[in-house]
Short mmCIF file of C-alpha atoms in Angstrom, two decimals:
data_model
loop_
_atom_site.label_atom_id
_atom_site.label_comp_id
_atom_site.label_asym_id
_atom_site.label_seq_id
_atom_site.Cartn_x
_atom_site.Cartn_y
_atom_site.Cartn_z
CA MET U 1 -58.21 76.03 75.15
CA ALA U 2 -54.89 76.77 72.71
CA GLN U 3 -54.03 73.25 72.70
CA GLU U 4 -57.11 72.04 70.98
CA SER U 5 -57.50 74.34 68.40
CA ALA U 6 -53.59 72.88 67.19
CA LYS U 7 -54.52 69.61 67.71
CA LYS U 8 -55.32 68.59 63.88
CA GLN U 9 -58.76 67.79 63.40
CA ARG U 10 -58.98 64.82 61.40
CA LEU U 11 -62.72 63.47 61.54
CA HIS U 12 -64.17 60.14 61.35
CA LEU U 13 -67.39 58.89 60.22
CA VAL U 14 -69.44 55.54 62.67
CA PHE U 15 -71.75 53.98 60.97
CA GLY U 16 -73.81 49.79 60.35
CA GLY U 17 -76.23 48.01 59.04
CA GLU U 18 -77.35 44.49 58.43
CA LEU U 19 -75.56 42.61 55.40
CA THR U 20 -77.53 40.62 53.25
CA THR U 21 -74.10 38.17 53.50
CA LEU U 22 -71.40 37.48 55.39
CA THR U 23 -69.11 37.17 52.84
CA ASP U 24 -70.07 41.24 51.45
CA VAL U 25 -70.25 44.40 52.25
CA HIS U 26 -73.58 44.82 50.56
CA PHE U 27 -76.18 46.42 52.69
CA ARG U 28 -79.88 44.62 53.25
CA ASP U 29 -81.59 47.93 53.07
CA LEU U 30 -80.39 51.43 52.66
CA ASP U 31 -82.80 53.67 54.74
CA LYS U 32 -82.05 51.50 57.57
CA LEU U 33 -78.45 52.25 57.97
CA ASP U 34 -77.23 53.65 61.60
CA ILE U 35 -75.67 56.81 61.52
CA VAL U 36 -73.74 56.84 64.72
CA GLY U 37 -71.83 60.02 64.10
CA ILE U 38 -68.96 61.80 62.84
CA PHE U 39 -66.16 62.50 65.38
CA PRO U 40 -62.99 64.72 65.00
CA ASP U 41 -60.46 61.62 65.70
CA TYR U 42 -60.12 58.31 65.55
CA ASP U 43 -59.95 57.16 69.43
CA SER U 44 -63.37 58.03 70.01
CA ALA U 45 -64.18 57.22 66.39
CA HIS U 46 -63.84 53.69 68.20
CA ALA U 47 -64.78 54.14 70.93
CA ALA U 48 -68.72 54.56 69.96
CA TRP U 49 -67.47 51.49 66.55
CA LYS U 50 -66.69 49.21 69.53
CA ALA U 51 -70.24 50.34 71.59
CA LYS U 52 -72.25 50.52 68.52
CA ALA U 53 -70.83 46.24 67.58
CA GLN U 54 -71.21 45.28 71.09
CA MET U 55 -74.76 46.18 70.84
CA THR U 56 -75.62 44.25 68.19
CA VAL U 57 -73.28 41.13 68.99
CA ASP U 58 -76.38 38.61 68.83
CA ASN U 59 -76.49 39.62 64.78
CA ALA U 60 -74.92 38.22 62.82
CA HIS U 61 -75.94 40.27 59.88
CA MET U 62 -74.73 43.33 61.33
CA ARG U 63 -72.29 45.33 61.20
CA TYR U 64 -69.98 48.67 61.93
CA PHE U 65 -68.11 50.82 60.02
CA ILE U 66 -65.19 53.96 60.41
CA VAL U 67 -64.62 55.84 57.60
CA HIS U 68 -61.68 57.84 57.35
CA MET U 69 -63.84 61.03 55.92
CA HIS U 70 -60.56 63.26 56.03
CA ARG U 71 -58.07 60.78 53.59
CA LEU U 72 -61.59 61.85 51.41
CA LEU U 73 -61.40 65.96 51.89
CA ASP U 74 -57.77 65.83 51.84
CA PRO U 75 -56.53 63.05 50.52
CA GLU U 76 -52.28 64.49 49.55
CA ASN U 77 -52.37 65.34 53.36
CA ASP U 78 -53.58 62.15 55.53
#
């Protein structure tokens, strides 16, 4: 337990949606964005991203992203 509290929390958001084109990041419908969740570290965010991306592999316009929230919250201490 003490080891967990000593580990620095680096929040990551995983979300996705259908894009209008394959060449730009412009979502077709913002109301239909899939917010997968917020994760405490990159490894767990990457696992969630990979699972969602594999589930939607048949739709070329569907894309999932990982946002490094810890960089937005504290840009000086990346």
